[in-house]
Amino acid sequence: MASLTDVAITSRRTIRYGIYIIVLLIIARYTYKTGVSIYNKLNPPKPTPPNYSLGKLTTIPFPDKPKLENITYKLETPEGSLPKLIEQMPVYKIPPIESAFNTLDTAKEKAQNLGFNPDGKKIVENVPNVYLYESRSSPATLTMNIITGVFSISYDINADIGILDKFPPSPENAVQRARGFIGGAGLLSKDLEEGKSTFQYLKIEGGKFVPAIAQSEADFIKVNLFRKNPIFRETEFPTVTANMPEGNIWFLIGGSGNSGDSIIAGEYNYFGIDETSSGTYLIKSAQTAWDELNQGKAYISNLGNNSSQVTIRRVYVAYYDPGQYSEFYEPVIVFEGDNDFYAYVPAITDEYYGAKEN
């Protein structure tokens, strides 16, 4: 029969060897995971090839602008060269606009919820879809395409010059007012609610709107609303518009305490995206896009305060939000330069364009 001393010795050995085994297992597991991680970095799995599931794409509907001649470009990016861009990107379907029998009634309801008299009138007799609505409390008018839902707001400042006597709201308050304004009419979609916003203080000088340095010298604040940036492979891609840095949805807001009456001007150009209907496509290299820019094939969104030579500071992939109906929501390669310069080249390689617009 084993003595108590023998049992104690055996127990201590068992515990000691058990600890050794546990430590060895931990080391082995860590070594295995480290080895697998190093192997995967040295031998990354091949990415899934593009599926081109939406077929041929329609040409991106860039607005018609006069061609700018004799512009030269100088590349000065943080990297000192063109960046390596992602090799493929998704393209999303934009649902078609459907006209319903009660379209006019729906437009009346929107106008009323935006603070305008619902009894609108056609602007031009032979343009049946565009109506004009007048504000019930201010010299503002609402022009709306009752089919697309696109609208603009204008304001007769000469009829209410007292609006210039008050400071505009803070950026946070202005964004809240803008979102609340369209939200009251059921027009604040989730991607607009979660998207970024930008602002700029403006003042009237010589009958024109010019930038103001601070709220204290501003007459208005301009708020731009953008849709939420798409995410692909854990990377967020920004949204750009036809007239950067202006958004497709923007409002000029004054100092009136009434949120509705404080909207002096604005535009709402929004078309939803079907994120469940998409296809991946091969995109151009930065070098190919750079060559197209220098060949005059890019769309110049904003020349900014530049003349014949533009210094390019950033080159990146973004999504172009056209502000008008198009079948697809597509990526572009953006060249952003000094003094608010923006230019775009379609990101998808040329062979996948050619479909006719429906």
CSV table of C-alpha atoms in Angstrom, one decimal:
chain,number,residue,atom,x,y,z
A,1,MET,CA,0.0,0.0,0.0
A,2,ALA,CA,1.4,3.4,-1.0
A,3,SER,CA,2.3,5.8,1.7
A,4,LEU,CA,0.9,9.3,2.0
A,5,THR,CA,4.4,10.6,1.0
A,6,ASP,CA,4.4,8.5,-2.3
A,7,VAL,CA,0.9,9.8,-3.1
A,8,ALA,CA,1.9,13.4,-2.6
A,9,ILE,CA,5.0,13.0,-4.8
A,10,THR,CA,3.0,11.3,-7.5
A,11,SER,CA,0.3,14.1,-7.4
A,12,ARG,CA,2.9,16.8,-7.6
A,13,ARG,CA,4.5,15.1,-10.6
A,14,THR,CA,1.1,14.7,-12.3
A,15,ILE,CA,0.3,18.4,-11.8
A,16,ARG,CA,3.8,19.5,-13.0
A,17,TYR,CA,3.6,17.4,-16.1
A,18,GLY,CA,0.1,18.5,-16.7
A,19,ILE,CA,1.2,22.1,-16.6
A,20,TYR,CA,4.1,21.3,-19.0
A,21,ILE,CA,1.6,19.7,-21.4
A,22,ILE,CA,-0.8,22.7,-21.3
A,23,VAL,CA,2.1,25.1,-21.9
A,24,LEU,CA,3.3,23.0,-24.8
A,25,LEU,CA,-0.2,23.0,-26.3
A,26,ILE,CA,-0.5,26.8,-26.0
A,27,ILE,CA,2.9,27.2,-27.7
A,28,ALA,CA,2.0,24.7,-30.4
A,29,ARG,CA,-1.3,26.5,-31.0
A,30,TYR,CA,0.4,29.9,-31.2
A,31,THR,CA,3.1,28.6,-33.5
A,32,TYR,CA,0.6,27.0,-35.8
A,33,LYS,CA,-1.6,30.2,-36.0
A,34,THR,CA,1.5,32.3,-36.6
A,35,GLY,CA,2.7,29.9,-39.3
A,36,VAL,CA,-0.7,29.9,-41.0
A,37,SER,CA,-0.8,33.7,-40.9
A,38,ILE,CA,2.7,34.1,-42.4
A,39,TYR,CA,1.8,31.5,-45.1
A,40,ASN,CA,-1.4,33.3,-46.0
A,41,LYS,CA,0.5,36.6,-46.3
A,42,LEU,CA,3.2,35.1,-48.5
A,43,ASN,CA,0.6,33.1,-50.5
A,44,PRO,CA,-2.7,35.1,-50.4
A,45,PRO,CA,-5.7,33.3,-51.9
A,46,LYS,CA,-6.6,34.5,-55.3
A,47,PRO,CA,-9.5,36.9,-55.2
A,48,THR,CA,-12.8,35.9,-56.7
A,49,PRO,CA,-12.8,37.1,-60.3
A,50,PRO,CA,-15.3,39.7,-61.4
A,51,ASN,CA,-18.7,38.2,-62.3
A,52,TYR,CA,-20.0,41.0,-64.7
A,53,SER,CA,-23.5,39.9,-63.7
A,54,LEU,CA,-25.2,43.1,-64.8
A,55,GLY,CA,-23.9,42.7,-68.3
A,56,LYS,CA,-22.9,45.7,-70.5
A,57,LEU,CA,-23.2,49.0,-68.7
A,58,THR,CA,-24.6,52.3,-69.9
A,59,THR,CA,-22.2,55.2,-70.2
A,60,ILE,CA,-22.0,57.3,-67.1
A,61,PRO,CA,-24.2,60.4,-67.7
A,62,PHE,CA,-21.8,63.2,-67.0
A,63,PRO,CA,-23.3,66.6,-67.7
A,64,ASP,CA,-22.4,68.4,-70.9
A,65,LYS,CA,-19.7,71.0,-70.2
A,66,PRO,CA,-17.4,72.9,-72.6
A,67,LYS,CA,-14.1,71.1,-73.2
A,68,LEU,CA,-11.2,72.8,-71.4
A,69,GLU,CA,-8.3,73.1,-73.7
A,70,ASN,CA,-4.5,73.3,-72.9
A,71,ILE,CA,-4.6,72.1,-69.3
A,72,THR,CA,-1.5,70.4,-68.0
A,73,TYR,CA,-1.4,68.3,-64.9
A,74,LYS,CA,1.4,67.9,-62.3
A,75,LEU,CA,1.3,64.8,-60.0
A,76,GLU,CA,2.2,65.5,-56.4
A,77,THR,CA,0.6,62.9,-54.3
A,78,PRO,CA,1.6,61.9,-50.7
A,79,GLU,CA,3.1,58.7,-52.1
A,80,GLY,CA,5.1,60.6,-54.8
A,81,SER,CA,3.5,58.5,-57.5
A,82,LEU,CA,0.2,57.0,-58.7
A,83,PRO,CA,-1.3,54.7,-56.1
A,84,LYS,CA,-2.1,51.0,-56.7
A,85,LEU,CA,-5.9,50.9,-56.9
A,86,ILE,CA,-8.2,48.0,-56.1
A,87,GLU,CA,-8.6,45.7,-59.1
A,88,GLN,CA,-12.4,45.3,-59.1
A,89,MET,CA,-15.5,47.1,-57.8
A,90,PRO,CA,-19.2,46.4,-57.6
A,91,VAL,CA,-21.7,48.2,-59.8
A,92,TYR,CA,-25.2,48.7,-58.3
A,93,LYS,CA,-28.6,48.8,-60.1
A,94,ILE,CA,-30.8,51.8,-59.7
A,95,PRO,CA,-34.5,50.9,-59.8
A,96,PRO,CA,-36.4,52.4,-62.7
A,97,ILE,CA,-38.8,55.3,-62.0
A,98,GLU,CA,-42.4,54.2,-61.9
A,99,SER,CA,-45.2,56.6,-62.7
A,100,ALA,CA,-48.4,55.9,-60.7
A,101,PHE,CA,-51.9,57.1,-61.4
A,102,ASN,CA,-51.9,59.2,-58.1
A,103,THR,CA,-48.5,60.9,-58.8
A,104,LEU,CA,-50.0,64.4,-58.7
A,105,ASP,CA,-51.7,63.7,-55.3
A,106,THR,CA,-48.4,62.3,-53.9
A,107,ALA,CA,-46.6,65.5,-55.1
A,108,LYS,CA,-49.3,67.7,-53.4
A,109,GLU,CA,-48.7,65.8,-50.2
A,110,LYS,CA,-44.9,66.3,-50.4
A,111,ALA,CA,-45.3,70.0,-51.2
A,112,GLN,CA,-47.6,70.4,-48.2
A,113,ASN,CA,-45.2,68.6,-45.9
A,114,LEU,CA,-42.4,70.8,-47.1
A,115,GLY,CA,-44.5,73.9,-46.1
A,116,PHE,CA,-45.9,74.9,-49.5
A,117,ASN,CA,-49.4,75.3,-50.8
A,118,PRO,CA,-50.4,72.0,-52.3
A,119,ASP,CA,-52.3,73.6,-55.1
A,120,GLY,CA,-49.5,73.8,-57.6
A,121,LYS,CA,-49.6,74.8,-61.2
A,122,LYS,CA,-47.7,73.7,-64.3
A,123,ILE,CA,-44.8,75.8,-65.2
A,124,VAL,CA,-45.0,75.2,-69.0
A,125,GLU,CA,-48.1,73.7,-70.5
A,126,ASN,CA,-46.3,71.3,-72.7
A,127,VAL,CA,-44.1,70.1,-69.9
A,128,PRO,CA,-46.7,68.2,-67.9
A,129,ASN,CA,-44.5,66.8,-65.1
A,130,VAL,CA,-43.1,70.0,-63.6
A,131,TYR,CA,-45.2,72.0,-61.1
A,132,LEU,CA,-44.7,75.2,-59.1
A,133,TYR,CA,-45.8,75.5,-55.5
A,134,GLU,CA,-45.8,78.7,-53.4
A,135,SER,CA,-44.9,78.9,-49.7
A,136,ARG,CA,-47.7,79.7,-47.3
A,137,SER,CA,-45.5,81.8,-45.0
A,138,SER,CA,-42.5,83.2,-47.0
A,139,PRO,CA,-41.6,84.5,-50.5
A,140,ALA,CA,-40.3,81.0,-51.4
A,141,THR,CA,-41.3,78.8,-54.3
A,142,LEU,CA,-40.9,75.1,-54.9
A,143,THR,CA,-40.4,73.6,-58.3
A,144,MET,CA,-41.0,69.9,-58.5
A,145,ASN,CA,-40.9,67.1,-61.1
A,146,ILE,CA,-43.8,65.1,-59.9
A,147,ILE,CA,-42.6,61.9,-61.6
A,148,THR,CA,-39.0,61.8,-60.4
A,149,GLY,CA,-39.5,63.7,-57.1
A,150,VAL,CA,-36.6,66.0,-57.9
A,151,PHE,CA,-37.2,69.5,-56.7
A,152,SER,CA,-35.6,72.9,-56.1
A,153,ILE,CA,-36.4,75.9,-53.9
A,154,SER,CA,-35.9,79.6,-54.6
A,155,TYR,CA,-36.5,82.6,-52.4
A,156,ASP,CA,-37.1,86.3,-53.2
A,157,ILE,CA,-34.7,87.9,-50.7
A,158,ASN,CA,-35.7,91.4,-51.9
A,159,ALA,CA,-39.2,90.7,-50.5
A,160,ASP,CA,-37.8,89.7,-47.1
A,161,ILE,CA,-34.6,91.5,-46.7
A,162,GLY,CA,-34.9,91.3,-42.9
A,163,ILE,CA,-33.7,87.7,-43.2
A,164,LEU,CA,-30.2,89.1,-43.6
A,165,ASP,CA,-30.3,90.7,-40.1
A,166,LYS,CA,-29.9,87.4,-38.3
A,167,PHE,CA,-26.9,85.1,-38.1
A,168,PRO,CA,-27.3,81.6,-39.7
A,169,PRO,CA,-27.4,78.6,-37.4
A,170,SER,CA,-24.4,76.5,-36.4
A,171,PRO,CA,-23.3,73.7,-38.8
A,172,GLU,CA,-24.8,71.0,-36.5
A,173,ASN,CA,-28.1,72.8,-36.2
A,174,ALA,CA,-28.1,73.5,-40.0
A,175,VAL,CA,-27.6,69.8,-40.8
A,176,GLN,CA,-30.4,68.9,-38.4
A,177,ARG,CA,-32.7,71.4,-40.0
A,178,ALA,CA,-31.9,70.2,-43.5
A,179,ARG,CA,-32.5,66.5,-42.6
A,180,GLY,CA,-35.6,67.4,-40.7
A,181,PHE,CA,-36.9,69.4,-43.6
A,182,ILE,CA,-36.8,66.6,-46.1
A,183,GLY,CA,-37.6,64.0,-43.4
A,184,GLY,CA,-40.9,65.7,-42.7
A,185,ALA,CA,-41.9,64.9,-46.3
A,186,GLY,CA,-40.7,61.3,-46.1
A,187,LEU,CA,-37.7,62.0,-48.2
A,188,LEU,CA,-34.9,61.2,-45.7
A,189,SER,CA,-33.7,57.8,-46.8
A,190,LYS,CA,-31.5,55.7,-44.5
A,191,ASP,CA,-28.4,56.2,-46.7
A,192,LEU,CA,-29.0,60.0,-46.5
A,193,GLU,CA,-29.5,59.9,-42.8
A,194,GLU,CA,-26.2,58.0,-42.3
A,195,GLY,CA,-24.3,59.8,-45.0
A,196,LYS,CA,-21.8,62.6,-44.5
A,197,SER,CA,-22.5,66.3,-44.7
A,198,THR,CA,-20.4,69.4,-45.4
A,199,PHE,CA,-21.1,73.1,-44.9
A,200,GLN,CA,-19.9,76.5,-46.1
A,201,TYR,CA,-20.7,79.9,-44.7
A,202,LEU,CA,-21.8,82.5,-47.3
A,203,LYS,CA,-22.6,86.2,-47.4
A,204,ILE,CA,-24.1,88.5,-50.0
A,205,GLU,CA,-21.5,90.9,-51.5
A,206,GLY,CA,-22.1,92.9,-54.7
A,207,GLY,CA,-25.4,91.0,-55.3
A,208,LYS,CA,-23.6,87.6,-55.3
A,209,PHE,CA,-23.0,84.8,-52.8
A,210,VAL,CA,-19.4,84.7,-51.7
A,211,PRO,CA,-17.6,82.6,-49.0
A,212,ALA,CA,-17.6,84.0,-45.4
A,213,ILE,CA,-14.9,83.2,-43.0
A,214,ALA,CA,-17.0,82.7,-39.9
A,215,GLN,CA,-20.6,82.5,-38.7
A,216,SER,CA,-20.3,86.1,-37.3
A,217,GLU,CA,-19.9,87.6,-40.8
A,218,ALA,CA,-22.2,85.2,-42.7
A,219,ASP,CA,-25.7,85.7,-44.0
A,220,PHE,CA,-26.3,82.0,-44.7
A,221,ILE,CA,-24.9,78.6,-44.3
A,222,LYS,CA,-25.0,76.1,-47.2
A,223,VAL,CA,-25.4,72.4,-46.2
A,224,ASN,CA,-24.6,69.5,-48.6
A,225,LEU,CA,-26.0,66.1,-47.9
A,226,PHE,CA,-24.4,63.0,-49.4
A,227,ARG,CA,-25.5,59.4,-49.4
A,228,LYS,CA,-23.7,56.8,-47.2
A,229,ASN,CA,-20.4,55.7,-48.6
A,230,PRO,CA,-20.5,52.1,-50.0
A,231,ILE,CA,-18.3,49.5,-48.4
A,232,PHE,CA,-16.5,46.8,-50.4
A,233,ARG,CA,-14.0,44.3,-48.9
A,234,GLU,CA,-14.0,46.3,-45.6
A,235,THR,CA,-13.0,49.5,-47.4
A,236,GLU,CA,-15.2,52.6,-47.5
A,237,PHE,CA,-15.5,54.4,-50.8
A,238,PRO,CA,-16.6,58.1,-51.0
A,239,THR,CA,-19.3,59.5,-53.1
A,240,VAL,CA,-18.7,62.3,-55.6
A,241,THR,CA,-21.2,64.4,-57.6
A,242,ALA,CA,-21.3,66.3,-60.9
A,243,ASN,CA,-20.4,69.6,-59.2
A,244,MET,CA,-18.1,68.8,-56.3
A,245,PRO,CA,-17.8,69.8,-53.6
A,246,GLU,CA,-21.6,70.5,-53.9
A,247,GLY,CA,-23.9,67.6,-53.0
A,248,ASN,CA,-26.9,66.5,-55.1
A,249,ILE,CA,-28.9,67.5,-52.0
A,250,TRP,CA,-28.1,70.9,-50.6
A,251,PHE,CA,-29.9,73.7,-48.8
A,252,LEU,CA,-29.1,77.4,-48.1
A,253,ILE,CA,-30.2,78.2,-44.6
A,254,GLY,CA,-30.7,81.6,-43.0
A,255,GLY,CA,-31.2,82.8,-39.4
A,256,SER,CA,-35.0,82.4,-39.1
A,257,GLY,CA,-36.1,80.7,-36.0
A,258,ASN,CA,-38.7,78.8,-38.0
A,259,SER,CA,-36.9,75.8,-39.6
A,260,GLY,CA,-39.1,75.8,-42.7
A,261,ASP,CA,-38.8,79.5,-43.3
A,262,SER,CA,-35.1,79.4,-42.9
A,263,ILE,CA,-34.6,77.4,-46.1
A,264,ILE,CA,-33.7,80.1,-48.6
A,265,ALA,CA,-32.7,77.8,-51.6
A,266,GLY,CA,-31.9,74.2,-52.2
A,267,GLU,CA,-32.0,71.2,-54.5
A,268,TYR,CA,-33.1,67.6,-54.0
A,269,ASN,CA,-31.8,65.2,-56.6
A,270,TYR,CA,-32.0,61.7,-55.2
A,271,PHE,CA,-32.5,58.2,-56.7
A,272,GLY,CA,-32.4,55.1,-54.6
A,273,ILE,CA,-29.9,52.2,-55.1
A,274,ASP,CA,-30.8,48.5,-55.0
A,275,GLU,CA,-27.9,47.1,-53.0
A,276,THR,CA,-29.2,43.5,-53.6
A,277,SER,CA,-28.7,43.8,-57.4
A,278,SER,CA,-25.1,44.3,-58.2
A,279,GLY,CA,-22.2,42.9,-60.2
A,280,THR,CA,-18.4,43.1,-59.9
A,281,TYR,CA,-16.3,44.5,-62.7
A,282,LEU,CA,-12.6,44.9,-63.5
A,283,ILE,CA,-11.4,48.5,-63.2
A,284,LYS,CA,-8.7,50.5,-64.8
A,285,SER,CA,-5.2,51.0,-63.3
A,286,ALA,CA,-4.3,54.4,-62.0
A,287,GLN,CA,-1.8,54.8,-64.9
A,288,THR,CA,-4.5,54.2,-67.5
A,289,ALA,CA,-6.8,56.7,-65.8
A,290,TRP,CA,-3.9,59.2,-65.6
A,291,ASP,CA,-3.2,58.8,-69.3
A,292,GLU,CA,-6.9,59.5,-70.1
A,293,LEU,CA,-6.9,62.6,-67.9
A,294,ASN,CA,-3.9,63.9,-69.8
A,295,GLN,CA,-5.6,63.1,-73.1
A,296,GLY,CA,-8.6,65.2,-72.3
A,297,LYS,CA,-10.9,62.3,-71.8
A,298,ALA,CA,-11.8,63.0,-68.2
A,299,TYR,CA,-14.9,64.8,-66.9
A,300,ILE,CA,-13.9,68.0,-65.1
A,301,SER,CA,-16.4,68.3,-62.3
A,302,ASN,CA,-14.8,71.5,-60.9
A,303,LEU,CA,-11.9,73.5,-62.3
A,304,GLY,CA,-11.8,75.4,-59.1
A,305,ASN,CA,-9.5,78.4,-58.9
A,306,ASN,CA,-7.0,77.1,-61.4
A,307,SER,CA,-5.9,78.2,-64.8
A,308,SER,CA,-3.7,76.2,-67.3
A,309,GLN,CA,-1.8,74.0,-64.8
A,310,VAL,CA,-3.4,71.9,-62.1
A,311,THR,CA,-1.5,70.1,-59.3
A,312,ILE,CA,-3.1,66.7,-58.5
A,313,ARG,CA,-2.8,65.8,-54.8
A,314,ARG,CA,-5.0,62.7,-54.5
A,315,VAL,CA,-6.0,59.8,-56.8
A,316,TYR,CA,-8.7,57.4,-55.6
A,317,VAL,CA,-11.7,55.3,-56.4
A,318,ALA,CA,-15.2,56.7,-55.6
A,319,TYR,CA,-18.8,56.3,-56.6
A,320,TYR,CA,-20.3,58.8,-58.9
A,321,ASP,CA,-23.8,60.0,-57.9
A,322,PRO,CA,-25.1,61.6,-61.1
A,323,GLY,CA,-28.1,63.6,-59.6
A,324,GLN,CA,-30.2,62.4,-62.5
A,325,TYR,CA,-31.7,59.0,-63.3
A,326,SER,CA,-29.3,56.4,-64.6
A,327,GLU,CA,-29.5,52.6,-64.7
A,328,PHE,CA,-26.4,52.1,-62.7
A,329,TYR,CA,-24.5,53.4,-59.7
A,330,GLU,CA,-20.9,53.2,-60.9
A,331,PRO,CA,-17.3,53.8,-59.6
A,332,VAL,CA,-15.0,56.5,-61.1
A,333,ILE,CA,-11.3,57.3,-60.6
A,334,VAL,CA,-11.1,60.7,-59.0
A,335,PHE,CA,-8.3,63.2,-59.5
A,336,GLU,CA,-8.4,65.8,-56.8
A,337,GLY,CA,-6.2,68.8,-56.9
A,338,ASP,CA,-5.4,72.2,-55.5
A,339,ASN,CA,-8.1,74.9,-55.2
A,340,ASP,CA,-11.1,72.5,-55.3
A,341,PHE,CA,-10.2,70.8,-58.6
A,342,TYR,CA,-12.1,67.5,-59.3
A,343,ALA,CA,-11.9,65.4,-62.4
A,344,TYR,CA,-13.3,61.9,-63.1
A,345,VAL,CA,-12.5,59.0,-65.4
A,346,PRO,CA,-15.0,56.0,-65.5
A,347,ALA,CA,-13.4,53.3,-63.5
A,348,ILE,CA,-14.8,50.3,-65.3
A,349,THR,CA,-12.7,49.1,-68.3
A,350,ASP,CA,-14.0,50.3,-71.6
A,351,GLU,CA,-15.1,46.9,-73.0
A,352,TYR,CA,-17.9,46.6,-70.5
A,353,TYR,CA,-19.7,49.7,-71.7
A,354,GLY,CA,-22.0,49.8,-74.6
A,355,ALA,CA,-25.6,49.0,-73.3
A,356,LYS,CA,-28.3,51.4,-74.4
A,357,GLU,CA,-30.1,53.5,-71.8
A,358,ASN,CA,-33.6,52.2,-71.1
